[in-house]
GROMACS .gro file of N, CA and C in nm:
model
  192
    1UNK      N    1   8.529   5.474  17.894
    1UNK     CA    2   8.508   5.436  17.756
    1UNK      C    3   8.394   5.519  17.698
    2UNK      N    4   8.432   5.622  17.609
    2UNK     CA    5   8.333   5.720  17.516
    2UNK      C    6   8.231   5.673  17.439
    3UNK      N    7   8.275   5.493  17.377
    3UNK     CA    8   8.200   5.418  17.310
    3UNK      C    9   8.048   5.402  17.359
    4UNK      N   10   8.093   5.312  17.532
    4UNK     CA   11   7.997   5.263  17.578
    4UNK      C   12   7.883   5.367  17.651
    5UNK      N   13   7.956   5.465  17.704
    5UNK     CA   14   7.823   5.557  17.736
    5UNK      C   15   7.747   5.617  17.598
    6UNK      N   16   7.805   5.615  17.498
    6UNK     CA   17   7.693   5.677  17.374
    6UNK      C   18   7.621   5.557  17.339
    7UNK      N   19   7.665   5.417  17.370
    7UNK     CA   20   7.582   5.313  17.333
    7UNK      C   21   7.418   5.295  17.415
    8UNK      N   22   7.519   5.326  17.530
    8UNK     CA   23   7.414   5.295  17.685
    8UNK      C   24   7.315   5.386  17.656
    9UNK      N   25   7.318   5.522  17.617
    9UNK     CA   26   7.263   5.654  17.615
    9UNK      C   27   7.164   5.644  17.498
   10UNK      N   28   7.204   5.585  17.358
   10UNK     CA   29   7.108   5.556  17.287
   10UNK      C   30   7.005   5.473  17.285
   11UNK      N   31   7.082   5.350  17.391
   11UNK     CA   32   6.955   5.242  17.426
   11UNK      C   33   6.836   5.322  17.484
   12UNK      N   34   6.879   5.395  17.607
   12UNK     CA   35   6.808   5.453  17.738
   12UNK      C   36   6.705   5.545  17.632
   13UNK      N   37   6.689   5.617  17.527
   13UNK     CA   38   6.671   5.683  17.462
   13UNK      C   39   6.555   5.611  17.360
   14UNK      N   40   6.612   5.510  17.280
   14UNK     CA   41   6.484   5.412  17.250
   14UNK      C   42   6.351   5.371  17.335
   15UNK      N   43   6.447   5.341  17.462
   15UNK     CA   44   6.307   5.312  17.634
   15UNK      C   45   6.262   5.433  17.616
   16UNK      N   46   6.285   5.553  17.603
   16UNK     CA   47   6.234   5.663  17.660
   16UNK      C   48   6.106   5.663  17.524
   17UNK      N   49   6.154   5.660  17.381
   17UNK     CA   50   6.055   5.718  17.296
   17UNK      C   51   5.944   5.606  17.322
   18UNK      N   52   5.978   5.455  17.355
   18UNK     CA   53   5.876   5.363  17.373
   18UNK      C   54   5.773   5.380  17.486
   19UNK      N   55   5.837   5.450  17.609
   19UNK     CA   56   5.739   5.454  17.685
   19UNK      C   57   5.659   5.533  17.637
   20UNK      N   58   5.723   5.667  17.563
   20UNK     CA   59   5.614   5.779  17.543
   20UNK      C   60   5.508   5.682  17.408
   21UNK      N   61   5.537   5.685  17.311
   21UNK     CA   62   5.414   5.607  17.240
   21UNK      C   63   5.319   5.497  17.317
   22UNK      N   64   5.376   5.425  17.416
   22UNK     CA   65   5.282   5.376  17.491
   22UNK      C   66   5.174   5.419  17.558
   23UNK      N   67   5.247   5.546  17.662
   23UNK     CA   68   5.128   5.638  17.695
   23UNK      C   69   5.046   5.734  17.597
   24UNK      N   70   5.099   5.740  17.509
   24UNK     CA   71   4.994   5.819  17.391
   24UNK      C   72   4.897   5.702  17.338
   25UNK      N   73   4.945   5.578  17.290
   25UNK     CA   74   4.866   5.482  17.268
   25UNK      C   75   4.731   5.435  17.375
   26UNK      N   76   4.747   5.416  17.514
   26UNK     CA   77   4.691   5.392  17.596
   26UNK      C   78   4.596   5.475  17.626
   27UNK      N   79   4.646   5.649  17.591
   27UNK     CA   80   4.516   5.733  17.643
   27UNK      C   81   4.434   5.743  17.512
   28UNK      N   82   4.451   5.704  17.398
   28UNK     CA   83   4.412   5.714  17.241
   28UNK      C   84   4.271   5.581  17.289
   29UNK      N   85   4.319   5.516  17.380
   29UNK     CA   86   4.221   5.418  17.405
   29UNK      C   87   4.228   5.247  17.276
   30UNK      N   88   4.395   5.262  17.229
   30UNK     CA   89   4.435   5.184  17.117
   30UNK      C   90   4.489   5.046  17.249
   31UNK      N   91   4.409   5.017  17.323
   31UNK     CA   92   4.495   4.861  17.427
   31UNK      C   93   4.530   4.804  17.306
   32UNK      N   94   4.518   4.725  17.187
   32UNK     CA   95   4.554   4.643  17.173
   32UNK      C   96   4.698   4.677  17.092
   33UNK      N   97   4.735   4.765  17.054
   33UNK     CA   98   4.912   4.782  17.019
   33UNK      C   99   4.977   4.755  17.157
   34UNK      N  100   4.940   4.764  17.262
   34UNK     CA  101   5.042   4.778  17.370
   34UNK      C  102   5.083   4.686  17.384
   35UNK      N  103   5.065   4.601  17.372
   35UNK     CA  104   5.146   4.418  17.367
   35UNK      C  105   5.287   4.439  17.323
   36UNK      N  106   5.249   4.506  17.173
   36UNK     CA  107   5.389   4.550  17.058
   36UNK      C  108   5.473   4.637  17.159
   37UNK      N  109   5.468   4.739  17.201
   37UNK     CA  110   5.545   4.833  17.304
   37UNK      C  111   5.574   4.767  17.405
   38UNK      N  112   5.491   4.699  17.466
   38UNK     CA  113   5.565   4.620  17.543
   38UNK      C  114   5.740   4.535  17.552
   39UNK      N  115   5.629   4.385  17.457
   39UNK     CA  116   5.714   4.375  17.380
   39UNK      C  117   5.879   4.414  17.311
   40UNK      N  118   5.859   4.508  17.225
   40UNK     CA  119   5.956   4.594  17.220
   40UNK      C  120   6.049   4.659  17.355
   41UNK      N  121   5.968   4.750  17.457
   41UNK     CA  122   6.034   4.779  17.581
   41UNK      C  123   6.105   4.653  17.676
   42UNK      N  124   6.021   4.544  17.623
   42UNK     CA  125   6.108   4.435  17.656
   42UNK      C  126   6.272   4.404  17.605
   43UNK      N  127   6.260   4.388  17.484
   43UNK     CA  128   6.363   4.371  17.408
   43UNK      C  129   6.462   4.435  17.429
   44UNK      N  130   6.432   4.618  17.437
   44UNK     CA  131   6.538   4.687  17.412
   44UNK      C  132   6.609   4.695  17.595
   45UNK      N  133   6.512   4.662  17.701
   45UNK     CA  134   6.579   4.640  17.787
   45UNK      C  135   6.705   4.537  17.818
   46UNK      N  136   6.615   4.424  17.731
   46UNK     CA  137   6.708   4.272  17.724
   46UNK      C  138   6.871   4.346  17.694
   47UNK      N  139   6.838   4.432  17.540
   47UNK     CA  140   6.957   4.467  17.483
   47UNK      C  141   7.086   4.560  17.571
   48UNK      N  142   6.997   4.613  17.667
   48UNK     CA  143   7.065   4.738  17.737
   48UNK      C  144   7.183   4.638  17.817
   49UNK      N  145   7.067   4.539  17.872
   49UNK     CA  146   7.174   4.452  17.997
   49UNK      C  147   7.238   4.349  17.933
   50UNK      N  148   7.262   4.326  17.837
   50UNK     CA  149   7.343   4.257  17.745
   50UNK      C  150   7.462   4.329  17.717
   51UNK      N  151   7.447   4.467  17.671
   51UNK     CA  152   7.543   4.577  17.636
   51UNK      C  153   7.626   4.597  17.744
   52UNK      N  154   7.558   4.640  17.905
   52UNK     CA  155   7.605   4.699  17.978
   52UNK      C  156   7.706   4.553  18.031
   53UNK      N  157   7.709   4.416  17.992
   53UNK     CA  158   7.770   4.308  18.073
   53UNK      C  159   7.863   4.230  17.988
   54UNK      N  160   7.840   4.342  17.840
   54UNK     CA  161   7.957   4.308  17.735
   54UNK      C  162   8.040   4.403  17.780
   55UNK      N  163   8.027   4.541  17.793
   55UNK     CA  164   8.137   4.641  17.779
   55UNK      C  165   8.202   4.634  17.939
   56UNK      N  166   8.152   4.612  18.041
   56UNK     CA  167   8.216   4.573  18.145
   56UNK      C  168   8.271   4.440  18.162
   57UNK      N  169   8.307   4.332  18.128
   57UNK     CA  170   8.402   4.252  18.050
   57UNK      C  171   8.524   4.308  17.981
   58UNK      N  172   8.443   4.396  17.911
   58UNK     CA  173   8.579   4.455  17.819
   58UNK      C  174   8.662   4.524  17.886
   59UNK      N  175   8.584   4.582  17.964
   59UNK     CA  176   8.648   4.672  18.078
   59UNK      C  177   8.771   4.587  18.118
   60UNK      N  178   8.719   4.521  18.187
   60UNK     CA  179   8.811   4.431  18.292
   60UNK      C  180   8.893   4.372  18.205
   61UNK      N  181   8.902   4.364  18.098
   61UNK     CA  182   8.997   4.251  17.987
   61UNK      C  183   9.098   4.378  17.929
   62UNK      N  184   9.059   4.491  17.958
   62UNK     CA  185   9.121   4.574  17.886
   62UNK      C  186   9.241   4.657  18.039
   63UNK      N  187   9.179   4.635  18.140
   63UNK     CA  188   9.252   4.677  18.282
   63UNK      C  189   9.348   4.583  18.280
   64UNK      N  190   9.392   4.465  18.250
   64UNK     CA  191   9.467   4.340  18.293
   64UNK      C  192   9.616   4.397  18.190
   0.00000   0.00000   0.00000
């Protein structure tokens, strides 16, 4: 499915720019945004494994 790897790929891609502002934030000596990045790196993980346990469902609903 062409859908779900460009989905998966854009999530992975959000994690990626979040970690980097984190480590720019952290050596800036800014601790207190990092909650927010966190936070956020939280979320968009939540979203990834949400995505990845919708489209494999579909998978299987779409094999039958």
């Amino acid at each position: 499915m062409k859908m779900t790897w460009w989905i998966f790929m854009s999530l992975l891609t959000i994690q990626i720019i979040l970690i980097q502002y984190m480590v720019e934030e952290y050596l800036a000596g800014h601790f207190e945004r990092l909650l927010y990045y966190v936070g956020g790196l939280g979320l968009m993980f939540v979203l990834t494994i949400i995505t990845y346990i919708f489209f494999r469902k579909v998978d299987k609903v779409m094999d039958h």
